[in-house]
Amino acid sequence: MVTPLRPGLVEAVVRQAGGVLVGREREIAALTGALGSGRSCVVHGAAGMGKSALLCVASSIAVRSGMRPVRGLRALSGGDTLLLVDDVEQLSAEDADRLARFRGVVVLAGDFDPVSPPPGLADLVAAAVLVPLRPVGADVVAGMIRRRFDAEASPELISLCLDHCGGAPGVLNDVLDLLEPGEVSAGSLRGLRLPRLLQAVRRYWQVLDADAVTVARAVAVLGNAPLDLLCEVAGMDSGATLAAFERLADARLALGEPMRIVSPALSRAICQEMAPDLRERLHRAAAGAMHRRSDPVTAVAEHVVACAEPVGAQWVAPALRTAARLHRAAGRPEQAVRCLRAALREPMSGQVAAQVAIAMADLHLRYGIAPRADELARCWQRLSAEGNPDGALDWLAAVVLDWQCDEDVLGVPAGDEGPPESFRAVAMAMSPLSAREVVDSPVAPALRAFWSGEGAEQVLADLPEHAMPSLVLAGLGLLRSGSSRVLLDLALRDRLVGAENDWLVALQMWAHGANGRHAEVFRLMHSLAERGSPARGCVALAAAAFVSSCVDCGRLREAREMLVRLGYTGTLSPAWVCMMLLHQRARLHLALGSPRAALADAERAGVVELAAEARAALVERPALVRCGAWAKLTPHESRIVELALEGETNREIATRFNVTQRAVELHLTRVYRKAGISRRVQLSSVFGPI
């Protein structure tokens, strides 16, 4: 006779099952009671409900009761054997007949309705104790998250997990294996690939007919759909579609009103199981059918965006543009960008092309979404051929300026007569080698101010609505002419939006530094570094101001840490803002006692006086007083550390010694172990001058 499981043992079993059995105490008690009286059990429920975990409980009960648990049909000897059979609906007719003749205690688990048991097992199921596994609720989901991460989950997180998993604890357990609670979002859940759920889908396909599989795939792609739309996407008549859907509902794969798969996680697994060409064909069919039905344009756009290749219809680009506008208004800029990027692949008129380009530029500038070089080049080619409708190229010029896209990235040489004037103007400002000609463009006054500093105040006073290029060029003109205080006196902030405010912050940091207000420079730098991408010009400009203030104040370590944090320690792009950063980085290297690195940066930035100072320091470099950590290094390791401290990259060191970069990395790894550190940036703290 099997005694009931103690509460402590129940907890141990729950922990052993990875939390899948949280909230299943009633089912565990039913299983324990049935086996204690020598009766067979049938554990039934949909995929992910924890059937396999309950089989583990049955195995534990058998072991502590002196029985021998056996999985599958390997031994049918009866006696003290407890037979555990999972996925019983997959048994062949021969195996089902053997199982029906078994006279011992059996625990069956499967996804089937006990009212209609698998063929040949009706008598066995009728005599067994039924243990149904139903979807769990929000309290169980909260308990699973608490048990796994020892933290309370927010109601929003609980609701998101519950909806995605459809109340299946096994599915949620797999999700929590891949994601931390802070990483769970609608987007991250959509991108998950759950192998066990994919295996369950493939098992379903083995027992379902071809029509049911076709309808299941169509429903998974659509999400939820009325019958007429489902028929069109599946390519079947209404009678056959409805009958196939009912078979899916009987298999507990689908639900009606509206017609949908039981959970988003299972729907996603069905989509992942499909071949890419089949999935794309269904998305195209769904997009076309929903457009003809005048369904919401955001729903249509979702299917177009899911296609790897262009749809090729004239209606697509305007629809995607409208969907992007709606997403942006609803505070979903990332989804808006996805729609616009899909629109760029489609055929469109010049007017629509301008609208798409302006909308894309607006998102890049206001929300800090990084542009792609191929998109900028494609927009430039299209809009230049159309004659720059709606001044769209000026918007793209602002993106080029904000994200430091040089002429090599754009494929737009600064001196070429072909590129549009707005691009030529910005490219010339960004290139230190370009001829200083002023083209006839809306930013011409700002460009003159950038070169000479004259008229900069007037440009800032008369900023247009789209102010990015003029603001940046005129502001830098003031810095060059030594009139940076003007930037602090102008009341501009109320007139600026998005990225324009970040550029004003970077410009004002230079003005604060020039006036000795270094504390304000440090505060603004940390704020901008939190929200700005290092790829943006305003962050590089701010970093240059920050390093300048740090060198002036002697806070060299802070400057070095900020450069490491932003990724500004290696080779920088040739854009003009990075030239300013190279200048200040050379000053930092010189102050840190690394004249070779200072010389390299000063020569690239074209700062003759600083380069001469670095050469002199290199020639007259005094012998350093070294700490005891150097004694642990071999001569070759010492030479590598010296070069690393001077700012040379692993590749540059490898070239100097004519070895592979991997060899240099292995030497540095040994140095890290000897010094008790883990990163290159910590070398100076151990091996720097005393």
XYZ file of C-alpha atoms in Angstrom:
690
model
C 0.000 0.000 0.000
C 1.333 3.443 -0.929
C 1.142 6.060 1.789
C 0.371 9.663 0.803
C 3.298 11.888 -0.086
C 4.401 14.091 2.784
C 4.157 17.874 2.171
C 7.951 18.158 2.264
C 8.271 15.386 -0.301
C 5.713 17.126 -2.517
C 7.853 20.272 -2.373
C 10.940 18.250 -3.267
C 9.172 16.668 -6.226
C 7.972 20.084 -7.413
C 11.512 21.470 -7.216
C 12.869 18.422 -9.039
C 10.388 19.003 -11.855
C 11.738 22.529 -12.375
C 8.640 24.246 -11.026
C 6.317 22.718 -13.630
C 4.236 21.116 -10.861
C 3.577 24.340 -8.949
C -0.175 24.438 -8.315
C -0.598 20.722 -9.134
C -0.947 19.530 -5.519
C -4.499 18.262 -6.140
C -3.374 16.215 -9.133
C -0.409 14.809 -7.181
C -2.771 13.792 -4.372
C -5.123 12.064 -6.863
C -2.194 10.186 -8.400
C -0.857 9.155 -4.978
C -4.285 7.939 -3.837
C -4.877 5.905 -6.985
C -1.506 4.169 -6.881
C -1.895 3.585 -3.143
C -5.060 1.582 -3.840
C -3.405 -0.307 -6.676
C -5.353 1.358 -9.492
C -4.079 2.553 -12.837
C -4.091 6.262 -13.756
C -4.622 8.273 -16.933
C -2.985 11.710 -16.916
C -4.395 13.707 -19.823
C -3.965 17.289 -21.023
C -2.715 19.444 -23.864
C 0.941 19.961 -24.783
C 2.972 21.611 -22.014
C 0.496 20.933 -19.206
C 2.999 18.870 -17.207
C 2.089 15.268 -18.092
C 5.707 14.112 -18.225
C 6.401 15.822 -14.886
C 3.550 13.867 -13.269
C 5.023 10.645 -14.675
C 8.184 11.535 -12.733
C 6.025 11.841 -9.599
C 4.562 8.389 -10.292
C 8.087 7.016 -10.685
C 9.080 8.509 -7.297
C 6.013 6.961 -5.656
C 6.885 3.572 -7.143
C 10.489 3.661 -5.903
C 9.586 4.579 -2.327
C 6.892 1.863 -2.331
C 9.206 -0.938 -3.410
C 7.904 -1.082 -6.980
C 9.998 -1.026 -10.130
C 9.040 1.825 -12.477
C 9.449 0.980 -16.144
C 8.983 3.501 -18.942
C 7.477 2.386 -22.233
C 6.579 -1.161 -23.157
C 9.940 -2.769 -22.481
C 8.687 -5.006 -19.653
C 5.117 -6.203 -19.238
C 5.707 -8.763 -16.495
C 3.177 -7.455 -13.966
C 3.885 -8.106 -10.309
C 5.739 -5.225 -8.665
C 6.202 -3.339 -11.934
C 4.686 0.118 -12.425
C 4.401 0.764 -16.152
C 4.729 4.403 -17.251
C 3.683 5.210 -20.829
C 3.927 8.760 -22.215
C 2.321 10.012 -25.453
C -0.060 7.075 -25.437
C -1.987 8.496 -28.411
C 1.093 7.777 -30.545
C 1.063 4.012 -29.858
C 0.699 1.663 -32.806
C -2.226 -0.769 -32.894
C 0.096 -3.636 -31.923
C 1.534 -1.787 -28.902
C -1.956 -0.685 -27.812
C -3.106 -4.326 -27.907
C -0.122 -5.440 -25.792
C -0.824 -2.656 -23.300
C -4.517 -3.585 -23.047
C -3.551 -7.151 -22.038
C -1.205 -5.957 -19.279
C -2.576 -6.808 -15.819
C -0.333 -4.639 -13.628
C -0.631 -1.012 -12.538
C -0.238 1.477 -15.391
C 0.126 5.258 -15.545
C -0.758 6.563 -18.997
C -0.092 10.133 -20.154
C -1.274 11.676 -23.358
C -3.149 14.412 -25.144
C -6.524 12.823 -25.787
C -10.113 13.017 -24.598
C -10.920 10.111 -22.220
C -14.429 10.041 -23.711
C -12.815 9.016 -27.019
C -9.698 7.070 -25.943
C -7.091 5.742 -28.380
C -8.194 2.597 -30.252
C -7.859 -0.586 -28.203
C -7.496 1.173 -24.843
C -11.139 1.910 -24.024
C -11.388 -0.726 -21.248
C -8.079 0.286 -19.665
C -9.017 3.974 -19.643
C -12.514 3.260 -18.297
C -11.115 1.352 -15.297
C -8.394 3.900 -14.493
C -8.454 6.991 -12.304
C -8.550 10.075 -14.519
C -6.176 12.930 -13.621
C -6.976 15.863 -15.937
C -4.401 18.652 -16.299
C -6.078 21.949 -17.053
C -4.515 25.350 -17.723
C -3.147 27.076 -14.620
C -4.068 30.583 -13.495
C -2.232 33.790 -12.698
C -1.440 32.759 -9.112
C 0.392 29.638 -10.310
C 2.347 31.645 -12.898
C 3.382 34.073 -10.144
C 4.436 31.112 -7.980
C 6.544 29.613 -10.768
C 8.363 32.902 -11.354
C 8.851 33.383 -7.609
C 10.228 29.868 -7.183
C 12.560 30.185 -10.160
C 13.985 33.674 -9.535
C 13.159 34.339 -5.877
C 11.423 37.562 -6.898
C 7.879 38.817 -7.158
C 6.471 39.276 -10.669
C 4.489 42.336 -11.709
C 0.847 41.884 -12.789
C 1.840 42.934 -16.325
C 4.538 40.255 -16.500
C 2.183 37.597 -15.141
C -0.518 38.516 -17.654
C 1.980 38.501 -20.545
C 3.342 35.064 -19.620
C -0.112 33.621 -19.010
C -1.464 34.823 -22.349
C 1.582 33.653 -24.299
C 1.699 30.167 -22.759
C -2.058 29.606 -22.617
C -1.792 28.423 -19.019
C 0.617 25.574 -19.898
C 3.221 25.406 -17.089
C 5.617 23.298 -19.165
C 5.711 25.953 -21.872
C 6.230 28.707 -19.291
C 9.033 26.690 -17.705
C 10.802 26.487 -21.081
C 10.336 30.245 -21.538
C 11.846 30.957 -18.121
C 14.810 28.728 -19.029
C 15.617 31.119 -21.875
C 14.644 34.513 -20.434
C 15.047 36.425 -17.202
C 11.887 38.190 -15.925
C 13.310 41.579 -16.927
C 13.830 40.349 -20.499
C 10.257 39.161 -21.034
C 8.362 41.305 -23.539
C 5.954 40.716 -26.387
C 8.842 40.978 -28.856
C 11.164 38.615 -26.961
C 8.392 36.022 -26.601
C 7.669 36.148 -30.332
C 11.310 35.442 -31.095
C 11.643 32.383 -28.832
C 12.167 28.914 -30.254
C 10.978 26.201 -27.861
C 12.279 22.778 -29.003
C 9.860 20.695 -26.911
C 6.873 22.581 -28.280
C 8.171 22.069 -31.826
C 8.434 18.337 -31.136
C 4.841 18.350 -29.882
C 3.704 20.054 -33.117
C 5.423 17.387 -35.206
C 3.692 14.676 -33.153
C 0.344 16.345 -33.833
C 1.039 16.310 -37.575
C 1.579 12.526 -37.452
C -1.980 11.889 -36.277
C -3.839 14.694 -38.097
C -4.897 14.568 -41.748
C -3.480 16.885 -44.430
C -6.483 19.265 -44.435
C -6.269 19.755 -40.659
C -2.540 20.505 -40.889
C -3.147 23.022 -43.702
C -5.832 24.817 -41.702
C -3.686 24.789 -38.539
C -0.842 26.469 -40.405
C -3.167 29.079 -41.894
C -4.665 29.852 -38.470
C -1.172 30.112 -36.947
C -0.126 32.660 -39.582
C -3.345 34.681 -39.245
C -3.407 34.682 -35.448
C -7.197 34.689 -35.402
C -9.552 34.961 -38.318
C -13.169 34.666 -39.500
C -14.070 31.607 -41.547
C -14.122 33.356 -44.962
C -10.594 34.747 -44.514
C -9.325 31.397 -43.263
C -10.801 29.672 -46.330
C -9.060 32.090 -48.703
C -5.659 31.766 -47.045
C -5.884 27.973 -46.702
C -7.197 27.605 -50.270
C -10.120 25.375 -49.232
C -13.898 25.664 -49.385
C -15.850 26.554 -46.272
C -17.161 23.050 -45.593
C -13.753 21.394 -45.720
C -12.157 24.236 -43.719
C -14.769 24.079 -40.959
C -14.537 20.296 -40.703
C -10.727 20.459 -40.497
C -10.917 23.175 -37.845
C -13.274 21.035 -35.763
C -10.714 18.235 -35.865
C -8.121 20.706 -34.577
C -10.465 21.701 -31.756
C -11.012 18.018 -30.892
C -7.229 17.610 -30.733
C -7.133 20.610 -28.361
C -5.011 22.597 -30.766
C -7.542 25.304 -31.626
C -10.384 27.341 -30.159
C -13.347 29.006 -31.831
C -14.978 32.458 -31.634
C -12.651 33.754 -33.014
C -10.892 30.856 -34.684
C -7.366 30.659 -33.239
C -4.651 28.354 -31.930
C -4.922 27.732 -28.180
C -1.888 29.883 -27.293
C 0.497 32.298 -29.003
C 3.424 30.046 -28.044
C 1.892 27.061 -29.856
C 0.952 29.266 -32.801
C 4.558 30.466 -33.000
C 5.839 26.886 -32.885
C 3.546 25.926 -35.783
C 4.937 28.839 -37.823
C 8.508 27.831 -36.988
C 7.815 24.245 -38.042
C 6.855 25.353 -41.562
C 9.344 25.603 -44.409
C 10.246 29.282 -45.111
C 8.713 29.286 -48.608
C 5.416 27.896 -47.309
C 5.309 30.415 -44.461
C 6.012 33.290 -46.864
C 3.317 32.097 -49.255
C 0.749 32.107 -46.453
C 1.793 35.608 -45.297
C 1.452 36.927 -48.850
C -1.977 35.331 -49.217
C -3.034 36.779 -45.856
C -1.807 40.296 -46.742
C -3.609 40.298 -50.117
C -6.858 38.890 -48.729
C -6.934 41.283 -45.771
C -6.206 44.277 -48.036
C -9.145 43.335 -50.289
C -11.358 43.023 -47.207
C -10.251 46.503 -46.005
C -9.016 45.065 -42.715
C -6.989 47.340 -40.383
C -3.868 48.466 -42.196
C -1.598 47.603 -39.252
C -2.772 43.980 -39.433
C -2.108 43.906 -43.191
C 1.339 45.437 -42.667
C 2.246 42.753 -40.128
C 1.994 40.083 -42.828
C 3.884 42.163 -45.415
C 6.730 42.788 -42.967
C 6.954 39.041 -42.297
C 7.742 38.403 -45.993
C 11.427 38.071 -46.857
C 10.875 39.224 -50.453
C 8.896 42.216 -51.812
C 5.201 41.666 -52.472
C 5.541 43.755 -55.642
C 2.083 45.416 -55.666
C 1.476 49.165 -55.898
C -0.855 49.225 -52.894
C 1.793 47.858 -50.507
C 4.051 50.916 -49.947
C 1.184 53.372 -49.201
C -0.359 50.820 -46.831
C 2.942 50.356 -45.009
C 3.404 54.136 -44.793
C -0.046 54.479 -43.200
C 0.668 51.615 -40.785
C 3.956 53.253 -39.780
C 2.150 56.526 -39.037
C -0.351 54.689 -36.809
C 2.409 52.781 -34.973
C 4.319 55.998 -34.380
C 1.223 57.760 -33.034
C 0.643 54.822 -30.681
C 4.204 55.019 -29.327
C 5.603 52.015 -31.215
C 8.550 53.496 -33.179
C 10.336 50.159 -33.674
C 7.282 48.694 -35.414
C 6.959 51.864 -37.488
C 10.548 51.473 -38.694
C 9.916 47.839 -39.651
C 6.993 48.943 -41.821
C 8.995 51.693 -43.514
C 11.944 49.395 -44.184
C 9.598 46.935 -45.835
C 8.097 49.792 -47.881
C 11.530 50.686 -49.302
C 11.595 47.319 -51.105
C 8.258 47.878 -52.840
C 7.395 49.783 -56.039
C 6.087 53.295 -55.304
C 5.583 56.707 -56.813
C 7.997 59.583 -56.214
C 5.558 61.240 -53.816
C 5.191 58.086 -51.709
C 8.977 57.588 -51.793
C 9.427 61.080 -50.352
C 6.840 60.403 -47.627
C 8.560 57.132 -46.683
C 12.012 58.780 -46.606
C 10.803 61.697 -44.471
C 8.996 59.377 -42.068
C 12.097 57.182 -41.776
C 14.369 60.182 -41.176
C 11.980 61.521 -38.556
C 12.174 58.227 -36.628
C 15.982 58.167 -36.858
C 16.209 61.714 -35.534
C 13.520 61.652 -32.846
C 13.868 58.128 -31.420
C 17.569 57.351 -31.862
C 16.990 54.429 -34.218
C 20.177 53.766 -36.183
C 19.930 54.070 -39.989
C 21.293 51.565 -42.469
C 23.700 52.663 -45.183
C 21.896 50.686 -47.904
C 18.612 52.394 -47.021
C 20.165 55.847 -47.192
C 21.773 55.064 -50.545
C 18.531 53.636 -51.939
C 16.532 56.668 -50.805
C 19.158 59.066 -52.220
C 19.135 57.382 -55.622
C 15.353 57.329 -55.837
C 14.745 60.869 -54.595
C 17.529 62.446 -56.642
C 16.003 60.902 -59.755
C 12.600 62.325 -58.759
C 13.944 65.871 -58.216
C 13.921 65.902 -54.392
C 10.122 65.963 -53.804
C 8.986 67.648 -50.574
C 12.632 68.430 -49.690
C 13.096 64.831 -48.526
C 16.829 64.909 -49.210
C 17.276 67.624 -46.596
C 15.791 65.250 -44.042
C 18.223 62.543 -45.121
C 21.085 65.027 -44.854
C 20.150 65.549 -41.201
C 20.292 61.786 -40.618
C 23.728 61.683 -42.256
C 24.868 64.445 -39.935
C 23.380 62.934 -36.789
C 24.748 59.421 -37.351
C 28.174 60.390 -38.735
C 27.675 58.628 -42.079
C 30.714 59.677 -44.111
C 30.911 59.738 -47.905
C 32.325 56.200 -47.993
C 29.239 54.888 -46.215
C 26.887 56.844 -48.450
C 28.738 56.239 -51.679
C 28.574 60.025 -52.227
C 32.033 61.565 -52.917
C 32.185 65.123 -51.623
C 33.498 66.664 -54.845
C 31.229 64.792 -57.278
C 28.763 66.860 -59.283
C 26.173 64.083 -59.203
C 25.001 63.970 -55.591
C 22.190 66.258 -54.424
C 23.265 69.594 -53.018
C 22.141 68.911 -49.474
C 24.211 65.736 -49.404
C 27.217 67.497 -50.895
C 27.015 70.259 -48.303
C 26.952 67.859 -45.368
C 29.591 65.596 -46.909
C 31.925 68.566 -47.346
C 31.410 69.628 -43.734
C 32.161 66.104 -42.551
C 35.275 65.557 -44.671
C 38.440 67.387 -43.556
C 39.888 66.946 -47.049
C 37.034 68.389 -49.094
C 37.250 71.644 -51.034
C 35.586 74.501 -49.209
C 33.055 75.441 -51.813
C 29.584 76.597 -50.862
C 26.814 74.981 -52.861
C 23.405 76.523 -53.252
C 21.413 74.636 -50.627
C 19.214 75.421 -47.595
C 22.197 74.867 -45.299
C 24.575 77.191 -47.208
C 24.510 79.987 -44.564
C 25.176 77.453 -41.815
C 27.986 75.921 -43.864
C 29.638 79.357 -44.255
C 29.290 79.837 -40.499
C 30.849 76.418 -39.935
C 33.965 77.374 -41.913
C 34.363 80.987 -40.825
C 32.214 81.486 -37.724
C 30.630 84.539 -39.346
C 26.852 84.785 -39.272
C 26.460 81.847 -36.890
C 24.342 83.802 -34.400
C 21.960 84.867 -37.141
C 21.647 81.290 -38.399
C 20.738 80.109 -34.888
C 18.244 82.937 -34.467
C 16.504 82.041 -37.753
C 16.494 78.255 -37.429
C 13.946 76.565 -39.731
C 11.417 74.042 -38.463
C 13.737 71.214 -39.499
C 16.790 72.598 -37.712
C 19.318 69.785 -37.429
C 21.986 70.634 -40.069
C 21.849 74.403 -39.506
C 21.992 74.033 -35.709
C 25.000 71.721 -35.782
C 27.019 73.549 -38.422
C 26.407 77.018 -36.956
C 27.041 75.770 -33.415
C 30.394 74.304 -34.392
C 31.229 77.529 -36.182
C 30.779 79.344 -32.876
C 33.060 76.836 -31.127
C 35.751 77.327 -33.761
C 35.586 81.095 -33.503
C 35.756 81.074 -29.699
C 32.225 82.436 -29.258
C 30.819 79.381 -27.486
C 29.126 81.434 -24.744
C 26.486 82.452 -27.291
C 25.205 78.861 -27.154
C 24.374 79.286 -23.464
C 22.581 82.589 -23.959
C 20.295 81.572 -26.844
C 16.802 80.362 -25.864
C 16.649 77.441 -28.293
C 15.433 74.474 -26.306
C 11.706 75.147 -26.663
C 12.075 75.177 -30.463
C 14.007 71.903 -30.773
C 12.807 68.300 -30.848
C 14.362 64.838 -30.692
C 18.007 64.611 -31.735
C 18.269 68.396 -32.048
C 18.161 68.681 -28.252
C 20.983 66.143 -27.898
C 23.148 68.162 -30.283
C 22.428 71.334 -28.331
C 23.519 69.539 -25.132
C 26.795 68.468 -26.771
C 27.473 71.984 -28.046
C 26.675 73.534 -24.674
C 29.056 71.090 -22.974
C 31.889 72.708 -24.903
C 30.619 76.136 -23.863
C 30.481 75.082 -20.188
C 33.999 73.663 -20.435
C 35.338 76.860 -21.978
C 33.831 78.786 -19.038
C 35.335 76.443 -16.445
C 32.034 74.807 -15.463
C 33.450 71.296 -15.649
C 30.976 69.801 -13.152
C 28.141 70.661 -15.537
C 30.071 68.987 -18.383
C 30.396 65.783 -16.334
C 26.688 65.783 -15.430
C 25.542 66.294 -19.016
C 27.925 63.626 -20.340
C 26.598 60.918 -18.042
C 23.011 61.843 -18.929
C 23.680 61.771 -22.675
C 25.667 58.520 -22.486
C 22.655 56.818 -20.886
C 20.278 57.602 -23.742
C 22.446 58.173 -26.832
C 24.099 55.684 -29.175
C 27.901 56.048 -29.501
C 27.393 55.914 -33.278
C 25.736 59.335 -33.188
C 27.789 62.443 -33.826
C 26.372 64.307 -30.835
C 27.688 61.627 -28.452
C 31.149 61.773 -30.055
C 31.113 65.575 -29.797
C 30.034 65.393 -26.151
C 32.708 62.786 -25.401
C 35.346 65.133 -26.867
C 34.131 67.920 -24.548
C 34.126 65.528 -21.600
C 37.691 64.319 -22.258
C 38.844 67.928 -22.653
C 37.367 68.864 -19.263
C 38.818 65.736 -17.624
C 42.306 66.543 -18.917
C 41.957 70.143 -17.721
C 40.851 68.948 -14.265
C 43.299 66.049 -14.012
C 40.516 63.456 -13.892
C 42.264 61.191 -16.404
C 40.850 57.913 -15.137
C 37.270 59.105 -15.588
C 38.021 60.140 -19.167
C 39.541 56.753 -19.946
C 36.587 54.884 -18.388
C 34.088 56.925 -20.424
C 35.954 56.204 -23.669
C 35.937 52.491 -22.854
C 32.236 52.584 -21.971
C 31.338 54.262 -25.272
C 33.677 52.141 -27.382
C 35.857 55.078 -28.444
C 39.183 53.367 -27.693
C 39.980 51.977 -31.150
C 39.942 53.362 -34.671
C 37.317 56.060 -35.179
C 35.480 56.980 -38.368
C 36.947 59.841 -40.463
C 33.942 62.096 -39.844
C 34.763 65.588 -38.608
C 33.261 65.191 -35.122
C 35.507 62.181 -34.578
C 38.475 64.361 -35.555
C 37.630 66.549 -32.559
C 37.471 63.454 -30.366
C 40.846 62.252 -31.704
C 42.356 65.632 -30.797
C 41.166 65.363 -27.189
C 42.081 61.677 -26.971
C 45.634 62.610 -28.030
C 45.766 65.116 -25.165
C 44.591 62.364 -22.793
C 47.246 59.897 -24.018
C 49.920 62.515 -23.562
C 48.751 63.258 -20.015
C 48.742 59.526 -19.247
C 52.330 59.165 -20.409
C 51.596 57.335 -23.682
C 53.255 59.553 -26.301
C 53.189 56.938 -29.068
C 49.358 56.673 -28.890
C 49.126 60.465 -28.584
C 51.216 60.901 -31.715
C 49.026 58.541 -33.729
C 45.818 60.364 -32.739
C 47.325 63.830 -33.211
C 48.550 62.989 -36.721
C 45.144 61.602 -37.734
C 43.405 64.684 -36.362
C 45.862 66.996 -38.124
C 46.903 68.800 -34.907
C 50.470 69.782 -35.744
C 51.434 71.343 -32.390
C 50.187 68.368 -30.382
C 51.936 65.915 -32.709
C 55.211 67.783 -32.226
C 54.742 67.681 -28.460
C 54.111 63.922 -28.606
C 57.275 63.370 -30.686
C 59.322 65.335 -28.188
C 57.885 63.318 -25.295
C 58.624 60.106 -27.160
C 62.288 61.063 -27.666
C 62.800 62.347 -24.118
C 60.659 59.741 -22.399
C 62.065 59.123 -18.889
C 62.431 55.650 -17.441
C 59.300 54.652 -15.585
C 59.336 53.440 -12.007
C 57.619 50.097 -12.269
C 55.569 48.263 -9.673
C 56.270 44.720 -8.510
C 53.670 43.227 -10.876
C 56.099 43.605 -13.778
C 58.428 41.034 -12.201
C 55.882 38.276 -12.872
C 55.974 38.861 -16.645
C 58.270 37.386 -19.258
C 60.226 39.874 -21.414
C 57.864 39.317 -24.348
C 54.780 39.787 -22.148
C 56.311 43.016 -20.805
C 56.757 44.387 -24.330
C 53.126 43.550 -25.217
C 51.834 45.216 -22.036
C 53.887 48.347 -22.767
C 52.346 48.641 -26.229
C 48.855 47.961 -24.888
C 49.288 50.692 -22.290
C 50.276 53.075 -25.080
C 46.944 52.432 -26.785
C 47.923 50.016 -29.544
C 45.293 47.465 -30.539
C 45.883 43.709 -30.574
C 46.033 43.797 -34.362
C 48.652 46.570 -34.346
C 50.756 44.687 -31.786
C 50.500 41.493 -33.859
C 51.656 43.363 -36.964
C 54.612 44.850 -35.054
C 55.830 41.386 -33.935
C 54.781 39.587 -37.143
C 52.516 37.146 -35.278
C 48.799 36.408 -35.370
C 46.286 38.451 -33.422
C 45.314 35.250 -31.607
C 48.874 34.896 -30.292
C 48.732 38.401 -28.817
C 45.366 37.622 -27.191
C 46.802 34.455 -25.599
C 49.777 36.406 -24.180
C 47.413 39.033 -22.726
C 45.213 36.316 -21.220
C 48.252 34.920 -19.377
C 49.064 38.443 -18.196
C 45.509 38.849 -16.874
C 45.829 35.623 -14.868
C 49.175 36.665 -13.371
C 47.846 40.119 -12.444
C 44.471 38.893 -11.144
C 42.458 41.002 -13.588
C 39.980 40.131 -16.337
C 39.927 43.010 -18.856
C 42.374 45.010 -20.942
C 41.130 48.299 -19.463
C 42.444 47.169 -16.034
C 46.052 46.903 -17.237
C 46.852 50.522 -16.406
C 45.617 50.119 -12.828
C 48.145 47.292 -12.264
C 51.037 48.109 -14.592
C 50.720 51.893 -14.832
C 53.421 54.201 -13.501
C 53.741 54.442 -9.732
